[in-house]
XYZ file of C-alpha atoms in Angstrom:
498
model
C 82.318 78.860 87.472
C 82.736 81.536 90.154
C 79.290 83.049 89.709
C 79.540 85.166 92.836
C 82.779 86.739 91.603
C 81.329 87.277 88.134
C 78.406 89.157 89.724
C 80.762 91.303 91.747
C 82.971 91.965 88.746
C 79.974 93.126 86.706
C 79.068 95.651 89.401
C 82.673 96.813 89.704
C 82.888 97.328 85.951
C 79.877 99.645 86.151
C 81.370 101.579 89.060
C 84.738 101.863 87.306
C 83.025 103.198 84.168
C 81.464 105.956 86.260
C 84.788 106.728 87.910
C 86.383 106.944 84.463
C 83.733 109.454 83.399
C 84.369 111.515 86.530
C 88.118 111.487 85.876
C 87.502 112.739 82.336
C 85.421 115.610 83.691
C 88.188 116.421 86.195
C 90.749 116.465 83.405
C 88.557 118.640 81.193
C 87.654 120.935 84.072
C 91.308 121.796 84.667
C 92.573 121.907 81.089
C 90.118 122.770 78.297
C 86.659 123.451 79.738
C 85.283 126.952 79.065
C 84.918 129.186 82.105
C 81.124 129.485 81.894
C 80.671 125.687 81.850
C 81.368 125.458 85.564
C 78.063 125.329 87.395
C 76.442 123.178 84.722
C 79.282 120.668 84.620
C 79.339 120.432 88.418
C 75.717 119.210 88.371
C 76.650 116.464 85.914
C 79.539 115.506 88.191
C 77.099 115.423 91.105
C 74.750 113.044 89.270
C 77.571 110.709 88.203
C 79.003 110.717 91.728
C 75.607 109.868 93.178
C 75.215 106.969 90.745
C 78.675 105.664 91.643
C 77.739 105.918 95.302
C 74.456 104.077 94.655
C 76.216 101.121 93.001
C 78.956 100.831 95.630
C 76.616 101.103 98.630
C 73.655 99.183 97.210
C 72.403 95.874 98.562
C 73.438 94.112 95.360
C 77.067 95.085 95.890
C 76.938 94.123 99.570
C 75.528 90.682 98.807
C 78.038 90.102 95.991
C 80.972 90.936 98.294
C 79.642 88.689 101.070
C 79.126 85.822 98.624
C 82.681 86.182 97.326
C 84.090 86.227 100.854
C 82.500 82.805 101.402
C 84.071 81.371 98.236
C 87.012 79.029 98.808
C 88.278 78.839 95.228
C 89.164 82.460 94.500
C 92.677 83.315 93.332
C 94.886 85.612 95.395
C 94.213 88.425 92.940
C 90.459 87.900 93.127
C 90.630 87.913 96.934
C 92.557 91.192 96.820
C 89.931 92.730 94.549
C 87.138 91.580 96.855
C 88.953 93.066 99.850
C 89.475 96.377 98.042
C 85.799 96.453 97.052
C 84.807 95.865 100.690
C 87.036 98.722 101.870
C 85.739 101.098 99.206
C 82.156 100.249 100.122
C 82.782 100.760 103.847
C 84.323 104.172 103.164
C 81.165 105.221 101.314
C 78.259 103.534 103.029
C 78.689 105.558 106.221
C 78.163 108.802 104.263
C 74.593 109.937 103.443
C 74.058 109.910 99.672
C 72.912 113.520 99.462
C 76.015 114.709 101.316
C 78.243 112.655 99.030
C 76.710 114.292 95.956
C 76.841 117.774 97.463
C 80.512 117.353 98.258
C 81.307 116.182 94.719
C 79.605 119.246 93.272
C 81.283 121.501 95.810
C 84.757 120.242 94.883
C 84.057 120.831 91.188
C 83.071 124.429 92.014
C 85.822 124.943 94.607
C 88.631 124.383 92.106
C 87.282 127.190 89.919
C 86.801 129.492 92.921
C 90.399 128.804 93.985
C 91.692 129.495 90.464
C 89.960 132.878 90.344
C 91.053 133.770 93.881
C 94.666 132.935 93.062
C 94.587 135.149 89.970
C 93.047 138.037 91.890
C 95.245 137.507 94.998
C 92.131 137.420 97.213
C 92.120 134.683 99.849
C 88.956 136.153 101.382
C 87.015 135.290 98.218
C 88.062 131.648 98.577
C 87.750 131.314 102.361
C 83.947 130.682 102.482
C 84.274 127.876 99.917
C 87.291 126.433 101.714
C 85.298 126.411 104.937
C 82.585 124.339 103.268
C 85.192 121.913 101.902
C 86.742 121.544 105.351
C 83.347 121.012 106.974
C 82.615 118.139 104.584
C 86.063 116.599 105.127
C 85.629 116.720 108.899
C 82.114 115.350 108.690
C 83.126 112.460 106.425
C 86.126 111.685 108.632
C 83.865 111.607 111.694
C 81.663 109.036 109.935
C 84.691 106.869 109.153
C 86.737 107.193 112.338
C 87.184 104.215 114.614
C 87.166 104.490 118.407
C 89.507 107.296 119.506
C 91.107 107.737 116.078
C 91.965 111.354 115.237
C 90.059 112.981 112.379
C 93.320 113.906 110.671
C 94.522 110.299 110.871
C 91.360 109.257 109.009
C 92.287 111.713 106.260
C 95.894 110.488 106.180
C 94.563 106.963 105.769
C 92.974 107.945 102.452
C 96.421 108.593 101.001
C 98.913 106.561 103.058
C 97.500 103.643 105.053
C 100.754 102.675 106.733
C 101.249 106.039 108.457
C 99.467 108.121 111.081
C 100.219 111.513 112.640
C 102.260 109.936 115.429
C 104.689 108.391 112.926
C 104.686 111.548 110.819
C 105.425 113.736 113.832
C 108.584 111.683 114.408
C 109.507 111.826 110.732
C 109.096 115.589 110.412
C 110.836 116.159 113.734
C 113.870 114.312 112.363
C 113.778 116.328 109.130
C 113.524 119.582 111.057
C 116.448 118.592 113.275
C 118.704 117.689 110.344
C 117.618 119.859 107.404
C 117.258 123.266 109.081
C 120.902 123.300 110.383
C 122.196 122.003 107.031
C 120.318 124.778 105.237
C 121.817 127.352 107.585
C 125.324 125.979 107.024
C 124.899 126.127 103.256
C 123.518 129.667 103.421
C 126.350 130.924 105.640
C 129.356 128.917 104.444
C 128.528 127.285 101.103
C 129.968 128.491 97.816
C 127.917 130.791 95.593
C 126.004 129.203 92.716
C 124.675 131.307 89.838
C 121.367 130.193 88.326
C 120.336 133.542 86.803
C 120.707 132.173 83.276
C 117.740 129.835 83.887
C 115.313 132.767 83.948
C 114.105 134.829 81.009
C 114.443 134.336 77.270
C 112.962 130.845 77.056
C 110.036 130.934 74.557
C 107.027 128.868 75.607
C 106.972 127.010 72.292
C 110.539 125.844 72.877
C 109.668 124.855 76.439
C 106.791 122.757 75.098
C 109.152 121.038 72.671
C 111.573 120.259 75.482
C 108.744 119.036 77.725
C 107.625 116.498 75.121
C 111.212 115.391 74.543
C 111.897 114.874 78.265
C 108.644 113.031 78.899
C 109.366 110.632 76.055
C 113.028 110.331 77.022
C 112.260 109.069 80.528
C 109.770 106.605 79.037
C 106.329 108.231 78.936
C 104.453 106.494 76.120
C 102.541 109.002 73.967
C 100.558 106.164 72.389
C 99.034 105.604 75.812
C 99.433 109.074 77.282
C 98.769 112.759 76.792
C 100.682 115.882 77.865
C 98.637 119.038 78.280
C 98.750 122.353 80.129
C 97.012 123.395 83.358
C 97.309 126.025 86.082
C 98.665 123.408 88.476
C 100.519 120.381 87.035
C 98.896 117.020 87.766
C 98.550 113.430 86.575
C 95.403 111.407 86.149
C 94.594 108.089 84.548
C 91.612 106.246 83.142
C 93.534 102.959 83.031
C 97.048 101.814 82.137
C 96.491 102.606 78.459
C 95.233 106.166 79.029
C 97.367 108.238 81.386
C 97.319 112.034 81.243
C 99.845 114.504 82.580
C 99.990 118.283 82.559
C 102.574 120.955 83.155
C 102.680 124.750 83.142
C 105.202 127.095 81.556
C 106.988 129.938 83.310
C 109.707 132.524 82.863
C 111.998 130.237 84.882
C 112.761 127.471 82.425
C 113.717 124.731 84.856
C 110.359 125.045 86.641
C 108.358 123.596 83.763
C 111.171 121.252 82.786
C 111.295 119.476 86.121
C 107.539 119.672 86.477
C 107.114 117.531 83.369
C 109.752 115.024 84.543
C 107.914 114.855 87.889
C 104.520 114.239 86.293
C 106.080 111.739 83.881
C 107.228 109.784 86.938
C 103.621 109.632 88.126
C 102.564 108.663 84.622
C 105.119 105.869 84.366
C 103.731 104.363 87.570
C 100.213 104.223 86.141
C 101.410 103.031 82.723
C 103.286 100.244 84.502
C 100.212 98.861 86.278
C 99.691 95.227 85.235
C 97.124 94.518 82.523
C 95.603 91.900 84.819
C 94.636 94.478 87.463
C 94.009 97.704 85.563
C 90.373 98.899 85.743
C 89.886 97.062 89.038
C 89.885 98.449 92.610
C 93.561 97.415 92.949
C 94.628 98.785 89.571
C 96.144 102.066 90.793
C 99.209 103.205 92.673
C 99.239 101.728 96.157
C 99.571 105.051 98.007
C 100.311 108.677 97.345
C 103.631 108.293 99.180
C 104.769 105.597 96.758
C 103.374 107.643 93.872
C 105.412 110.636 94.976
C 108.452 108.401 95.443
C 108.275 107.632 91.732
C 107.659 111.176 90.516
C 110.351 112.674 92.720
C 112.722 109.783 91.970
C 112.629 110.722 88.291
C 112.578 114.467 88.958
C 115.407 114.629 91.495
C 117.405 111.457 92.005
C 117.596 110.863 88.239
C 116.708 114.192 86.636
C 119.148 116.398 88.562
C 122.137 114.084 88.081
C 124.931 115.219 85.802
C 124.992 111.743 84.239
C 121.335 112.149 83.201
C 122.146 115.324 81.266
C 125.445 114.220 79.709
C 123.858 112.611 76.627
C 121.043 115.172 76.180
C 122.405 118.560 77.274
C 123.245 119.260 73.638
C 119.534 119.016 72.830
C 118.822 121.691 75.426
C 121.538 123.927 73.989
C 120.108 123.486 70.479
C 116.709 124.675 71.711
C 118.106 127.661 73.611
C 121.404 128.591 71.899
C 121.339 132.223 73.024
C 120.939 131.183 76.653
C 122.930 127.966 77.068
C 125.642 127.697 74.405
C 128.138 129.403 76.693
C 127.029 127.496 79.791
C 129.050 124.299 80.387
C 127.224 121.210 81.620
C 128.835 121.380 85.058
C 127.551 124.924 85.613
C 124.083 123.950 84.402
C 123.940 120.994 86.811
C 125.021 123.154 89.733
C 122.328 125.693 88.841
C 119.482 123.168 88.694
C 120.524 121.872 92.109
C 120.969 125.283 93.757
C 119.600 125.628 97.288
C 117.613 128.794 97.818
C 114.735 129.233 100.270
C 111.675 130.237 98.267
C 107.942 130.817 98.483
C 106.670 128.261 95.966
C 106.651 124.553 96.843
C 106.722 123.319 93.255
C 109.801 125.450 92.547
C 111.581 124.473 95.765
C 115.010 122.897 95.653
C 115.362 119.311 96.791
C 116.796 120.236 100.198
C 114.186 122.779 101.309
C 111.225 121.006 99.678
C 110.354 118.946 102.735
C 110.231 122.116 104.854
C 107.441 123.348 102.568
C 105.634 120.091 103.254
C 106.234 120.313 106.997
C 104.533 123.725 107.049
C 101.473 122.349 105.281
C 101.412 119.310 107.566
C 101.439 121.484 110.674
C 98.718 123.722 109.257
C 96.500 120.818 108.221
C 96.611 119.414 111.730
C 95.611 122.829 113.073
C 92.758 123.178 110.590
C 91.373 119.703 111.226
C 92.022 119.214 114.940
C 91.556 122.790 116.181
C 88.738 125.300 115.806
C 90.835 127.813 113.903
C 89.620 131.019 112.267
C 90.330 130.515 108.557
C 90.892 134.240 108.079
C 94.105 133.825 110.090
C 95.542 131.181 107.744
C 97.467 133.590 105.467
C 99.304 135.081 108.460
C 99.970 131.687 110.053
C 101.327 130.497 106.710
C 103.583 133.554 106.387
C 104.834 133.207 109.973
C 105.837 129.595 109.420
C 107.644 130.397 106.175
C 109.552 133.116 107.932
C 110.437 130.767 110.793
C 111.541 127.733 108.743
C 112.719 129.234 105.463
C 113.490 132.855 106.277
C 111.137 134.241 103.623
C 107.737 135.881 104.043
C 105.239 135.793 101.140
C 103.708 139.159 100.331
C 100.771 137.919 98.280
C 98.363 134.987 98.320
C 99.561 133.354 95.092
C 103.018 133.001 96.650
C 101.521 131.871 99.960
C 98.277 130.313 101.098
C 96.720 130.075 97.597
C 99.639 128.530 95.728
C 98.401 124.915 95.945
C 95.232 123.412 94.480
C 95.010 120.556 97.004
C 92.770 122.095 99.675
C 90.233 123.217 97.069
C 90.015 119.543 96.072
C 89.497 118.468 99.683
C 92.854 116.654 99.662
C 93.730 117.067 103.325
C 96.284 114.462 104.400
C 97.868 114.377 100.936
C 100.789 116.766 101.471
C 102.809 114.479 103.813
C 102.979 112.023 100.905
C 105.433 114.315 99.121
C 107.939 114.179 101.975
C 107.398 110.448 102.454
C 107.923 110.007 98.722
C 111.313 111.711 98.994
C 112.286 109.375 101.818
C 110.964 106.246 100.068
C 112.897 107.234 96.944
C 116.174 107.709 98.799
C 115.805 104.319 100.483
C 115.143 102.690 97.112
C 118.080 104.543 95.542
C 120.670 103.300 98.023
C 119.422 99.747 97.577
C 119.335 99.974 93.777
C 122.929 101.253 93.707
C 123.956 97.837 94.983
C 122.298 96.205 91.984
C 123.183 98.560 89.118
C 125.553 101.355 88.117
C 123.185 104.313 88.018
C 125.555 106.840 86.502
C 126.863 104.485 83.837
C 123.332 103.578 82.773
C 122.316 107.229 82.518
C 125.447 108.252 80.618
C 124.714 105.518 78.070
C 121.032 106.496 77.716
C 119.896 103.270 79.366
C 117.377 104.870 81.683
C 115.028 102.092 80.573
C 116.922 99.639 82.801
C 116.126 101.761 85.849
C 112.539 102.275 84.734
C 112.032 98.544 84.157
C 113.403 97.748 87.620
C 110.822 100.081 89.151
C 108.059 98.663 86.972
C 108.940 95.094 87.889
C 109.278 95.741 91.630
C 106.677 98.473 92.222
C 104.480 99.612 89.351
C 102.957 96.336 88.178
C 101.620 95.466 91.635
C 99.253 98.424 91.890
C 97.559 98.220 95.287
C 98.378 94.581 95.889
C 101.122 95.659 98.302
C 101.273 98.568 100.747
C 104.120 101.072 100.765
C 105.942 99.438 103.656
C 105.451 95.963 102.178
C 107.035 97.176 98.942
C 110.007 98.650 100.802
C 110.522 95.443 102.794
C 110.243 93.228 99.716
C 112.687 95.354 97.705
C 115.216 96.554 100.282
C 114.771 94.031 103.086
C 114.032 96.890 105.504
C 111.006 98.700 106.864
C 110.696 102.431 106.212
C 113.912 104.143 107.305
C 114.150 107.946 106.897
C 117.879 107.857 107.731
C 118.558 107.159 104.050
C 116.915 110.427 103.040
C 118.959 112.410 105.558
C 122.112 110.663 104.332
C 121.204 111.421 100.711
C 120.648 115.118 101.387
C 123.848 115.513 103.409
C 126.034 113.656 100.902
C 124.639 115.500 97.905
C 124.533 119.044 99.225
C 127.708 119.049 101.292
C 129.566 117.971 98.138
C 127.704 120.467 95.920
C 128.481 123.380 98.234
C 132.034 122.384 99.089
C 131.388 121.800 102.780
C 133.730 119.505 104.713
């Protein structure tokens, strides 16, 4: 009997139960919780966070991990769980317990402050809270940093271990070099695409019906999952039998439609985690970059293909006969792929999306590595949008306050979206060698594609890193050239450019 591992597993089960409770509060906080519950709920979150911290940093946990590391008869999976437990403990033990609890409570409050500020278009009302969030993030990163490691690299490590700012600088530099000229060429010489019919006249109840249909169609299992509504769409999971996604509904129909496909992609990843590792430290997606590769793979590489819509466009026309009955499939597909520089990241077309991420990446590095006056952030944001995308937001909800991430302390997360696009493109070109994508989609066999991803990515959870997954599947390390190739091939064809 592996008594040392059994002791560790017992402690991990207790810590996972607390994490599950915290996730439930997060879900409730952003979906159904009454407005006046805020300050009271945040105290409960603080207590639960402190208890989780106490278990993970306690002597009992430390001794259990050390005992397991001396065992010579652990399986590879058990060794991976022990390693993950060690890493989680090291990330926490350097942080004073009171600060850890204060930060947890602050984040619970910050999300509500951000929500109100966004509604009222008042960045100044959010800035003091954001400053506190940033101070905690910097402080925690300083506790965790090694040698001359940059604070921002510590934050990146929370979301994507295989990448640092040096690698990301090269990646974004390549995107800037290739995407900005392509965008200019499309704007100046590409054919005109009309997408006006996608806006207005789409009842929310019909959008909800379509959202449920699309989530189920791509494979989201409603026996193990829930679809709800929130101000900012997100996915969370308790384990691989309880995964929860949200979307929001807008006047522009395709916004909510692709939002739910995106979140379903996240959900499919978590639903595909192996039963043998769920509810363990390795029983989640391996990185946010890989997570985003799955969500954006379903949203864009699959969901914006004509072959995806061929068997189901009739369903869309049945829901919205007054809007779509006179719109042929080809025109609809062109419209949902239209390139148009915009203010809102979540509504951005596939080509300009990474420019939205590049702006946030540049700003995060400024916020973390420089002593910047936060009151200047709205203007810096607007200047960068004008420079890269040619648009200048005139209010906070279309600019600095559009994303929830900074209120949650998620600095270092945004680059994952762009990496996810690049991971997805690399996977796509490899998978085309092994299956006929379009033929599968035309024949409603999206399950074949989904099963391939489950078998090669989802089931492993955190047992492999992002670059290990890419090497094992494609035989190559991360190569952003595939993403550039994908964008050029797709959009030069769409816009009739030679």
